[in-house]
Coordinates of N, CA and C in Angstrom, one line a residue:
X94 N 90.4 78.4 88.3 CA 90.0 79.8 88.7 C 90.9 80.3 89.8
X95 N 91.8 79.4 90.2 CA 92.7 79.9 90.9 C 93.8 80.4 90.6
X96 N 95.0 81.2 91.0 CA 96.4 81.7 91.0 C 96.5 82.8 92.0
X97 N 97.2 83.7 91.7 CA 97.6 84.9 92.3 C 97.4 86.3 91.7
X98 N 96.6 87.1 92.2 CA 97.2 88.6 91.1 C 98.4 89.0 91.4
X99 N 99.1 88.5 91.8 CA 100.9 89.1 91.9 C 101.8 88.7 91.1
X100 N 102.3 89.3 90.6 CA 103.3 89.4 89.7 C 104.7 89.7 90.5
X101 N 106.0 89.1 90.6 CA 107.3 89.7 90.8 C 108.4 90.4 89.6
X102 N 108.7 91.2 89.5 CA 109.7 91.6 88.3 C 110.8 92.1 88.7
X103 N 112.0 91.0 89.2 CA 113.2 91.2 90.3 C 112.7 92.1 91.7
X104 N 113.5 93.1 92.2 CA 112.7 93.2 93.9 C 111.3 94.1 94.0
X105 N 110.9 94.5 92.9 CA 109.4 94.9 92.7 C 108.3 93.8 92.4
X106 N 107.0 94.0 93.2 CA 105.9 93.5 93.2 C 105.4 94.3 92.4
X107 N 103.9 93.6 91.5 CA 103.0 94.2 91.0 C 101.9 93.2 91.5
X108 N 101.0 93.6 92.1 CA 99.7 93.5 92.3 C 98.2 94.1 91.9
X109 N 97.6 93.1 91.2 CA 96.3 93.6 90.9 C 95.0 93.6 91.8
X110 N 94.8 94.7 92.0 CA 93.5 95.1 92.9 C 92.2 94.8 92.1
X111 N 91.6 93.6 93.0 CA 89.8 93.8 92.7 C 89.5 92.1 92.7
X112 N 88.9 92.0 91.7 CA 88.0 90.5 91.6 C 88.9 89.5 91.6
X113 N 90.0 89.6 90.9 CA 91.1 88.1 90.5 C 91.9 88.3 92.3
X114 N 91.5 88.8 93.4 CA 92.2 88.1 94.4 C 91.1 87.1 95.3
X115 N 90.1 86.9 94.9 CA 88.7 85.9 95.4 C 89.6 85.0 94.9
X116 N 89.7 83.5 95.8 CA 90.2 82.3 95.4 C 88.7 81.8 95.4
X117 N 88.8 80.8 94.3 CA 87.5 79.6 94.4 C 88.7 78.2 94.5
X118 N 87.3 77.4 94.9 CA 87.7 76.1 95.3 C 86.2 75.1 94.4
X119 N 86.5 74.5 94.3 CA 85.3 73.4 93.7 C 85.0 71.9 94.1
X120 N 83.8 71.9 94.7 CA 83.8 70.6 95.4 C 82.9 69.5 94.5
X121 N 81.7 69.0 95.1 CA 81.4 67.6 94.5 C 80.7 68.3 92.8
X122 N 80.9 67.5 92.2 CA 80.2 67.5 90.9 C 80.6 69.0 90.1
X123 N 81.8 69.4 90.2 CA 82.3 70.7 89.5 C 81.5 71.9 90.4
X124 N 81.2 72.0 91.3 CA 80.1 73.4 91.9 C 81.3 74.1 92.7
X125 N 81.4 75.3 92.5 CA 82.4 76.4 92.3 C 81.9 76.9 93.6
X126 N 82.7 77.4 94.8 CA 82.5 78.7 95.6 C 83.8 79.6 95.8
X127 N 83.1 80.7 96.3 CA 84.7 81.4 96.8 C 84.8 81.0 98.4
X128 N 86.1 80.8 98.0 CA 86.8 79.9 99.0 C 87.8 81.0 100.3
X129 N 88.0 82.3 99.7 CA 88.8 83.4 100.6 C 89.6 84.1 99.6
X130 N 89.9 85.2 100.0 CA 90.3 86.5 100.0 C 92.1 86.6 99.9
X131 N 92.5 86.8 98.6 CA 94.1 86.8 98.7 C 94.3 88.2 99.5
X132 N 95.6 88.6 99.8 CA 96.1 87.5 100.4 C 96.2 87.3 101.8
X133 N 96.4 85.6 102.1 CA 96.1 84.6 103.4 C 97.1 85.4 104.3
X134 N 97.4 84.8 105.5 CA 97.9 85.8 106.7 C 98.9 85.5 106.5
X135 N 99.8 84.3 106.1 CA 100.9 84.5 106.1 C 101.7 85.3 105.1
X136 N 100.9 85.2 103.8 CA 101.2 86.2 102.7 C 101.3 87.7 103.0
X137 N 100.1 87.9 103.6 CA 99.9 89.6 104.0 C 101.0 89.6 105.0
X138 N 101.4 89.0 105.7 CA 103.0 89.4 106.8 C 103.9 89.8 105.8
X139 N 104.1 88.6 104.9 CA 105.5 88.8 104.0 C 105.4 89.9 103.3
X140 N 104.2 90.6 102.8 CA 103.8 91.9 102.0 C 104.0 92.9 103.2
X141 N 103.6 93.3 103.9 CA 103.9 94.0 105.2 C 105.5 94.2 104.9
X142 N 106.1 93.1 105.1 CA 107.8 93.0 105.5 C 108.6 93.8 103.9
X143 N 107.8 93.3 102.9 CA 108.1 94.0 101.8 C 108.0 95.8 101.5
X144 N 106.7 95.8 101.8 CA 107.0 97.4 102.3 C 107.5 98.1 103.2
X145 N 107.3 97.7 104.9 CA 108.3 97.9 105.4 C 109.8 98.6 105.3
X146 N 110.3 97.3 104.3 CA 111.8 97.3 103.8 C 112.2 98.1 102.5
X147 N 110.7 98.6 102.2 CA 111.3 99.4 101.4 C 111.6 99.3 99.8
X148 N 110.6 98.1 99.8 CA 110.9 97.7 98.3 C 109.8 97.8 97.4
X149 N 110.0 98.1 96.2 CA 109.1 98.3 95.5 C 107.7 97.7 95.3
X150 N 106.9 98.3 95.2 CA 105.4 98.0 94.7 C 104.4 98.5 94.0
X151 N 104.1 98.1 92.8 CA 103.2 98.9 92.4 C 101.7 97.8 92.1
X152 N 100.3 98.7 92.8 CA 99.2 98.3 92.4 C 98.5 98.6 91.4
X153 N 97.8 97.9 90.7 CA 97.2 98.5 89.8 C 95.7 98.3 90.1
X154 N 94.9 99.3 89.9 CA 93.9 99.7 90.5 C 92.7 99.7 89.2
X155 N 92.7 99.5 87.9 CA 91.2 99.4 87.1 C 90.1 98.8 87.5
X156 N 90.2 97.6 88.5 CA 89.3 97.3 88.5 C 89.2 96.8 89.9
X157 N 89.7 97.6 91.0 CA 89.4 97.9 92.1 C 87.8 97.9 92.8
X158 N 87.0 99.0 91.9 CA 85.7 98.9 92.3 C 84.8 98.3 91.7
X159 N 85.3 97.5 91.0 CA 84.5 96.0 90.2 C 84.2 95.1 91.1
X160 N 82.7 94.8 91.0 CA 81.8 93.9 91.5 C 82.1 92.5 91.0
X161 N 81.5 91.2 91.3 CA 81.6 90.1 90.8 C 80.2 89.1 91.1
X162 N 80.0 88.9 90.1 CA 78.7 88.2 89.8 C 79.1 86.8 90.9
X163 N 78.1 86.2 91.9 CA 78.3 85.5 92.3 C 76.8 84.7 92.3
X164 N 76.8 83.5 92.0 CA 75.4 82.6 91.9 C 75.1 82.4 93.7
X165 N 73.9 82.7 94.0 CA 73.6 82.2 95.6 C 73.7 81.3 95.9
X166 N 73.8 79.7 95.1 CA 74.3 78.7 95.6 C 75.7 78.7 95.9
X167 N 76.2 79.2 94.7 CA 78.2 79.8 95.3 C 77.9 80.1 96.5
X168 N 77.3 81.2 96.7 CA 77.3 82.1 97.9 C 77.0 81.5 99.1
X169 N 76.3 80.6 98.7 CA 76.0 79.6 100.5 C 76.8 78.5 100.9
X170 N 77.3 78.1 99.3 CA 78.4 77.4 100.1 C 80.1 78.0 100.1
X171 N 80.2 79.1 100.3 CA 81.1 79.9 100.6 C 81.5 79.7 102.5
X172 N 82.6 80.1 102.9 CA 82.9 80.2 104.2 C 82.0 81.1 104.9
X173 N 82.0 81.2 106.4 CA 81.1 82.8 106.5 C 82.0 83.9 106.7
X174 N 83.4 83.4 107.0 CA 84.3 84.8 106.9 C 84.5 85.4 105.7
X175 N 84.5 84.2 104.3 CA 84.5 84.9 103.0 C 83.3 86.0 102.5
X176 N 82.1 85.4 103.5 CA 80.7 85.9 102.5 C 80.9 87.3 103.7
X177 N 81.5 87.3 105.0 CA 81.5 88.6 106.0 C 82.4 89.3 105.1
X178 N 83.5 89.3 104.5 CA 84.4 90.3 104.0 C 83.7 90.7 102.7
X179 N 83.2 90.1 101.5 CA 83.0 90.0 100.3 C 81.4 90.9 100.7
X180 N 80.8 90.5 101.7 CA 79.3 91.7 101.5 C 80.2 93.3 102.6
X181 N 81.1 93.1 103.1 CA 81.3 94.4 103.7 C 81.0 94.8 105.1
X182 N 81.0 93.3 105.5 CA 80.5 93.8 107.2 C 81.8 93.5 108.1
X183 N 81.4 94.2 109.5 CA 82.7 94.7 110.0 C 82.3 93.6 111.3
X184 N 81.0 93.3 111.8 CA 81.0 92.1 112.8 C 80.7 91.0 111.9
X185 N 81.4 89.3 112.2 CA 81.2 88.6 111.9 C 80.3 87.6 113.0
X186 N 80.0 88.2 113.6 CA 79.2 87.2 114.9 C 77.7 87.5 114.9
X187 N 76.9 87.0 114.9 CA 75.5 87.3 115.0 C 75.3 86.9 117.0
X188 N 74.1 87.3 117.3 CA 73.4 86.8 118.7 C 72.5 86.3 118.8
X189 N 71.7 85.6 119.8 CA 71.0 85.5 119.9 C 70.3 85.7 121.3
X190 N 69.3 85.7 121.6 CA 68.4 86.0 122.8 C 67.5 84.6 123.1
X191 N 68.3 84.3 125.0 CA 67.7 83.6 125.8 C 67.3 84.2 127.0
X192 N 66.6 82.9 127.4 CA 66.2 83.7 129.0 C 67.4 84.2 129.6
X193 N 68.8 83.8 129.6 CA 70.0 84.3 130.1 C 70.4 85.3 129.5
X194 N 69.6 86.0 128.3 CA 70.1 87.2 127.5 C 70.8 86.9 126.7
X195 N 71.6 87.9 125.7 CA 72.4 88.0 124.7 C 73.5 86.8 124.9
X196 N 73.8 85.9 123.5 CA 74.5 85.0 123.5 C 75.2 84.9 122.2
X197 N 76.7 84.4 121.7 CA 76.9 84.1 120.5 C 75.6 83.0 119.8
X198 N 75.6 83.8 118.3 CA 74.8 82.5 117.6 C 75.6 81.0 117.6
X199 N 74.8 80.3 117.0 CA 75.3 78.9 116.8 C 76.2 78.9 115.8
X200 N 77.5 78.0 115.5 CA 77.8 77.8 114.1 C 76.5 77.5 113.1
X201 N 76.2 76.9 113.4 CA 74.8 76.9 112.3 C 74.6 77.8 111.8
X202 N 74.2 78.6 112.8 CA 73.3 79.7 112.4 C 74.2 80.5 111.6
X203 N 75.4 80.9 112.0 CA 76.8 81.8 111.2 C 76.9 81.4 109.8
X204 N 77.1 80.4 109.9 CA 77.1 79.5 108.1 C 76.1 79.6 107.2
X205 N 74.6 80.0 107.9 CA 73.6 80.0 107.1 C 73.3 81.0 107.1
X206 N 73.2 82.3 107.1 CA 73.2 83.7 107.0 C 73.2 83.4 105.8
X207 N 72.5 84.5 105.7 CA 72.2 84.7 104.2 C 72.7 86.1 103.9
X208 N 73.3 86.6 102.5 CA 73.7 87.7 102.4 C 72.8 88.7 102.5
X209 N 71.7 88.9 103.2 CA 70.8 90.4 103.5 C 71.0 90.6 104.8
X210 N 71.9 89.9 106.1 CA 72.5 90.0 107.0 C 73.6 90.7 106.9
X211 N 74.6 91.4 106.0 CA 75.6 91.9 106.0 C 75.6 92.8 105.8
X212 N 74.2 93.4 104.7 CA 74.0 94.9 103.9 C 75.2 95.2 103.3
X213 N 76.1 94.5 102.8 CA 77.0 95.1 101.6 C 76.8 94.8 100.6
X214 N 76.2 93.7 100.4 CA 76.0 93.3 99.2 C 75.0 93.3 98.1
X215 N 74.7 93.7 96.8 CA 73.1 93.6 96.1 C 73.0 92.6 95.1
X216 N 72.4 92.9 94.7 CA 71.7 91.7 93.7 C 70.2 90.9 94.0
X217 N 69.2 90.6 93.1 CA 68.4 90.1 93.3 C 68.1 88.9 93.5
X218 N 67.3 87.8 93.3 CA 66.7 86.0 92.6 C 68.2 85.0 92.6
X219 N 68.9 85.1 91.7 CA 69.7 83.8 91.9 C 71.3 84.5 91.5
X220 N 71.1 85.8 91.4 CA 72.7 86.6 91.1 C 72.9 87.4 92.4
X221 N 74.1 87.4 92.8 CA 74.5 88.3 94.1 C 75.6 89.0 93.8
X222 N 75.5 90.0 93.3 CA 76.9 90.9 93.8 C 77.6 91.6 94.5
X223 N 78.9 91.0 94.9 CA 79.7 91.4 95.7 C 80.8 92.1 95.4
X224 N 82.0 92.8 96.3 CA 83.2 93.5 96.1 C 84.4 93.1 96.9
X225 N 85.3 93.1 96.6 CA 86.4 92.9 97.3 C 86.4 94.1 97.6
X226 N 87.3 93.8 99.2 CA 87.6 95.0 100.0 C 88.7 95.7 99.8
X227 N 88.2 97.1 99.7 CA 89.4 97.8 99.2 C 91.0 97.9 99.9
X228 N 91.9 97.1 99.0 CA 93.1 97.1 99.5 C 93.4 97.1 101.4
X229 N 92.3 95.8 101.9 CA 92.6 96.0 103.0 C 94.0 95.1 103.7
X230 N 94.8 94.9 102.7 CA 96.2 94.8 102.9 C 97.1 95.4 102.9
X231 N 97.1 96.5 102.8 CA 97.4 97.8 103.0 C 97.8 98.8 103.4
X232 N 98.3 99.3 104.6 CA 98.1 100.1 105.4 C 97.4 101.4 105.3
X233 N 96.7 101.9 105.8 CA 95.7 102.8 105.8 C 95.8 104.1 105.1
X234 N 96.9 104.6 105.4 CA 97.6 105.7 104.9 C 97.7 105.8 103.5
X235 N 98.5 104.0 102.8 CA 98.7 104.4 101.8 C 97.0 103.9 101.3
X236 N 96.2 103.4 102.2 CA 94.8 103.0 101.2 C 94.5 104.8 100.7
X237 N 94.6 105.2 101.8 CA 94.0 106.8 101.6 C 94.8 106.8 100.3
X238 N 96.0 106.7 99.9 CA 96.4 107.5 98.7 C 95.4 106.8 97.3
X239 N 95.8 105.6 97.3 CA 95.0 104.9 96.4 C 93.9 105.0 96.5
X240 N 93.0 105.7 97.3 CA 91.6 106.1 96.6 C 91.7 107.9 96.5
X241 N 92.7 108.4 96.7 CA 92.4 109.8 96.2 C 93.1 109.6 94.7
X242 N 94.2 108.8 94.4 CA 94.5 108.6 93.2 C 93.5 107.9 92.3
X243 N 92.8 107.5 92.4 CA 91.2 107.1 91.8 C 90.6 108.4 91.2
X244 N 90.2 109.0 92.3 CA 89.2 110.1 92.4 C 89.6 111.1 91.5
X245 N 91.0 111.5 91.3 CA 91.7 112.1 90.5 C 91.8 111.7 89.1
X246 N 92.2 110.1 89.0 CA 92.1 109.9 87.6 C 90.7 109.5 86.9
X247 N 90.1 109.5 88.0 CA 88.9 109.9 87.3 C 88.1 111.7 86.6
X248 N 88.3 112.6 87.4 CA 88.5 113.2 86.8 C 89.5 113.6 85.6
X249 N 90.4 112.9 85.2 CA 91.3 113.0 83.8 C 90.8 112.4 82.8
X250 N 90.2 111.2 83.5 CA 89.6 110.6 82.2 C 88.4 110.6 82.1
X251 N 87.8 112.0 82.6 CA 86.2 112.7 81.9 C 86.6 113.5 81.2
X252 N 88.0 114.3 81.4 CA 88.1 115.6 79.9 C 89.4 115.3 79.5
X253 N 89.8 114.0 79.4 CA 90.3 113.5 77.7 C 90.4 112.7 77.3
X254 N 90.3 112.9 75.9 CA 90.0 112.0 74.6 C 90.6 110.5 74.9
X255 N 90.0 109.3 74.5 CA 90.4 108.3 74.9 C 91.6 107.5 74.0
X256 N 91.5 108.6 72.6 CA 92.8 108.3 72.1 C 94.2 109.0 72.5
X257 N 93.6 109.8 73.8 CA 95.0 110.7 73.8 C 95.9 110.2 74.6
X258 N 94.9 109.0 76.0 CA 95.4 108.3 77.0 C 96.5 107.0 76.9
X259 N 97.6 106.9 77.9 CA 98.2 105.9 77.6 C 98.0 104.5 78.0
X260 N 98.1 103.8 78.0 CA 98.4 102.0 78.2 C 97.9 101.9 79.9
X261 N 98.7 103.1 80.2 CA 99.0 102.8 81.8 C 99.5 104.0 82.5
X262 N 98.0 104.1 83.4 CA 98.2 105.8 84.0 C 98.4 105.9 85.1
X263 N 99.6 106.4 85.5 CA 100.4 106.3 87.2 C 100.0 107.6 87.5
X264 N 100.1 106.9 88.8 CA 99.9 108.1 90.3 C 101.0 109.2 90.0
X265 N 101.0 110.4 90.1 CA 101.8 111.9 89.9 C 102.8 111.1 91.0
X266 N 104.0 111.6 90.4 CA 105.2 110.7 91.1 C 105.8 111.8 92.2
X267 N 105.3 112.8 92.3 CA 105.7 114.3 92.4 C 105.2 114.1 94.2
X268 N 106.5 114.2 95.0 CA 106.0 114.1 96.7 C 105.1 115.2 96.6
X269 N 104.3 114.3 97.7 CA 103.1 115.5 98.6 C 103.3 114.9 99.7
X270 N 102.4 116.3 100.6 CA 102.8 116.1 101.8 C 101.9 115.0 102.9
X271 N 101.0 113.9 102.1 CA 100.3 113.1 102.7 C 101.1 111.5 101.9
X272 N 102.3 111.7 101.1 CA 102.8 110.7 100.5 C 103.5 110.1 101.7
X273 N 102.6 108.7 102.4 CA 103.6 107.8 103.0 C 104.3 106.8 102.1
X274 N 105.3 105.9 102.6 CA 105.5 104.8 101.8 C 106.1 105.3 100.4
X275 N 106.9 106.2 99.6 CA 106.8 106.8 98.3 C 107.2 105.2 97.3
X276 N 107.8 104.0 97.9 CA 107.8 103.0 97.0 C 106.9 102.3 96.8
X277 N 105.8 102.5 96.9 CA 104.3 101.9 96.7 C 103.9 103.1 95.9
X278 N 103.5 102.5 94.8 CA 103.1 103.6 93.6 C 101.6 102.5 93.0
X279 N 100.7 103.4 92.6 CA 99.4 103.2 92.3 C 99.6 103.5 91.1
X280 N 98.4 102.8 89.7 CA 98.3 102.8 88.4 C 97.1 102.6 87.9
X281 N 96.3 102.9 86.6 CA 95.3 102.0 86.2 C 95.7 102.1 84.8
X282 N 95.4 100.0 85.0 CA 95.7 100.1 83.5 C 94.1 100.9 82.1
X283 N 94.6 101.1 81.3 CA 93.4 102.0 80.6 C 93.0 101.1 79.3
X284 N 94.4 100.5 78.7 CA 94.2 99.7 77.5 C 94.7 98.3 77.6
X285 N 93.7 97.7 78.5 CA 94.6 96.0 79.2 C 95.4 95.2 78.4
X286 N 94.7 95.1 76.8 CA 94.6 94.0 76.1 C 96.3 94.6 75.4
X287 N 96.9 95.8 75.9 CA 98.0 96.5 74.9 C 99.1 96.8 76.2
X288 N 98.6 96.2 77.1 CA 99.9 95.8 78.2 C 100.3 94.3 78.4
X289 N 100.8 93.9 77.7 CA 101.5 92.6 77.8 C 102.4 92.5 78.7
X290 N 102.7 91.3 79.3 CA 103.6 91.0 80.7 C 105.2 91.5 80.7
X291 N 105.5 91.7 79.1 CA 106.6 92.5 78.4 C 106.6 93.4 78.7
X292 N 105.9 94.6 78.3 CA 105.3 95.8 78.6 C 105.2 96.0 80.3
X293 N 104.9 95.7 80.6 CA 104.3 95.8 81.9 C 105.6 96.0 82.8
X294 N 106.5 94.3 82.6 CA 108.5 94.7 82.5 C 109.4 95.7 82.6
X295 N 108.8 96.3 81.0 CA 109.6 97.3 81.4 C 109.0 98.9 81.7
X296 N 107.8 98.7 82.0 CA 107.2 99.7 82.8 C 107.6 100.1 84.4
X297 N 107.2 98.7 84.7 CA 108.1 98.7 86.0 C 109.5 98.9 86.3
X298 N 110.4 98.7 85.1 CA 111.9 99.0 85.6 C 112.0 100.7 85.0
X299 N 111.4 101.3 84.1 CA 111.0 102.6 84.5 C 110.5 103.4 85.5
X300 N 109.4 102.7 86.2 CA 109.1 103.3 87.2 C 110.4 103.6 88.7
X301 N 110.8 102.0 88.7 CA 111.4 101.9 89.8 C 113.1 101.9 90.0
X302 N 113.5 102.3 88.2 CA 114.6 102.9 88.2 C 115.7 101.6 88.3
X303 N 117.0 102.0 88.6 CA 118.0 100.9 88.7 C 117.7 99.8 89.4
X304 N 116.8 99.7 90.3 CA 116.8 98.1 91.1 C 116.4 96.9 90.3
X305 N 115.8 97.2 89.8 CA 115.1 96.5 88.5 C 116.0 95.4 87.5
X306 N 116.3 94.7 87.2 CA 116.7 94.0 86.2 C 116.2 93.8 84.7
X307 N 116.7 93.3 84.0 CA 116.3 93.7 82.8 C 115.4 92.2 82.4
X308 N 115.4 91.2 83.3 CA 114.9 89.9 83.1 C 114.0 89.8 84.2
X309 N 112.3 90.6 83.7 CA 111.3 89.8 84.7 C 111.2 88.5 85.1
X310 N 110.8 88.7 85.9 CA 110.0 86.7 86.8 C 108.7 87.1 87.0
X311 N 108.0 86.0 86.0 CA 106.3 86.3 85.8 C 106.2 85.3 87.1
X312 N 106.8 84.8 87.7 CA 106.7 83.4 89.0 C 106.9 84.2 90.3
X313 N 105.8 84.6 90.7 CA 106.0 85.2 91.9 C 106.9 84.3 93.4
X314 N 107.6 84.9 93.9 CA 108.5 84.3 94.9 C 107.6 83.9 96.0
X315 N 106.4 84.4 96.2 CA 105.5 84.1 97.1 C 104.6 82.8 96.8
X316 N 104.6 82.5 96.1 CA 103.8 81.6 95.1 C 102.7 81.4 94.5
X317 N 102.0 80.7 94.0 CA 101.5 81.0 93.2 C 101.6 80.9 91.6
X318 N 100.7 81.5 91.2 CA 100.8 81.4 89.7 C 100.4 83.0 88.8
X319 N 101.1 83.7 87.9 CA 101.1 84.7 87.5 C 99.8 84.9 86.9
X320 N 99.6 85.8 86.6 CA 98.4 86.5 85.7 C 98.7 87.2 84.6
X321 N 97.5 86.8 83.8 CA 97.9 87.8 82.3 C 97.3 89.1 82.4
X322 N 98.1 89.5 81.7 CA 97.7 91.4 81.4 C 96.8 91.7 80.5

């Protein structure tokens, strides 16, 4: 259940936004938790340094605001910084109250939270659903773009026909004047099963023009292991 949603295709990244960046890990007797949040700090520097510099990126965003069914036993044996990100809370510290007043809680007590402590999260009895956080690897600006490019293609794909749509629907490539970053380009795929890692290739050396090579690397330089389309 592990890999990477990153993909490299020569100096462009492709990155999938949503559920496939939860890593699990699996301990005694095959029992699955999510284990943290791609990607780790040292990853998110080298992604930082990639935009920065100016090199291409494209996210793809279908399943951005996709939830993920998680069993409450997952859920408790989860980290508590995974279950603080994954339900949506912005303090990870709880307190408590002594005769000396307000105090950090105990590790104990951090670890055993339960997810009605966070209020991000719903679900009832023995299913919990949670979200990954929106592209908070990111920088801000361009997060703003990637959810007004949402909001928009959703309005496109309430008035038209679903055979009229293509494979793979990019962000208006057309500058505006809130366009930071213009080599980070947003996408959703529409027809997954009809974007193959081929496809996808040479979408990206369309997008991104001569830098591109004509010979993808499904092996991300960062590591890892690729994802299918």
């Amino acid at each position: 259940m592990n890999g990477t949603p990153m993909l490299r295709f020569g100096e462009a990244l492709v990155v999938f936004e949503g559920p496939a960046r939860i890593n699990w890990r699996t301990a005694r007797q095959g029992e699955w938790a999510p284990d943290g949040i791609w990607p780790e700090q040292t990853l998110r520097a080298l992604l930082a340094d990639h935009i920065d510099s100016g090199s291409p990126l494209l996210v793809v965003l279908d399943e951005a605001r996709d939830t993920v069914p998680v069993l409450r036993e997952e859920w408790e044996r989860a980290p508590y910084p995974v279950r603080a990100a994954l339900a949506g809370a912005h303090t990870l510290a709880r307190t408590e109250t002594d005769e000396a007043g307000a105090r950090p809680a105990t590790e104990h007590a951090r670890t055993d939270a339960p997810c009605a402590e966070f209020g991000g999260c719903a679900g009832h009895g023995e299913i919990i659903e949670v979200r990954v956080p929106f592209l908070d690897w990111l920088p801000e600006p361009v997060r703003a773009r990637a959810a007004a490019f949402l909001a928009e293609s959703d309005e496109t794909l309430a008035r038209t026909p679903t055979a009229l749509l293509p494979p793979l629907l990019l962000e208006d490539p057309r500058p505006q004047p809130q366009h930071t970053a213009p080599h980070v380009r947003f996408a959703r795929r529409l027809l997954p099963g009809a974007l193959t890692t081929a496809r996808l290739a040479a979408a990206v050396r369309h997008i991104f023009g001569h830098r591109q090579p004509h010979r993808e690397e499904t092996a991300p330089r960062y590591g890892g292991t690729a994802v299918a389309c």
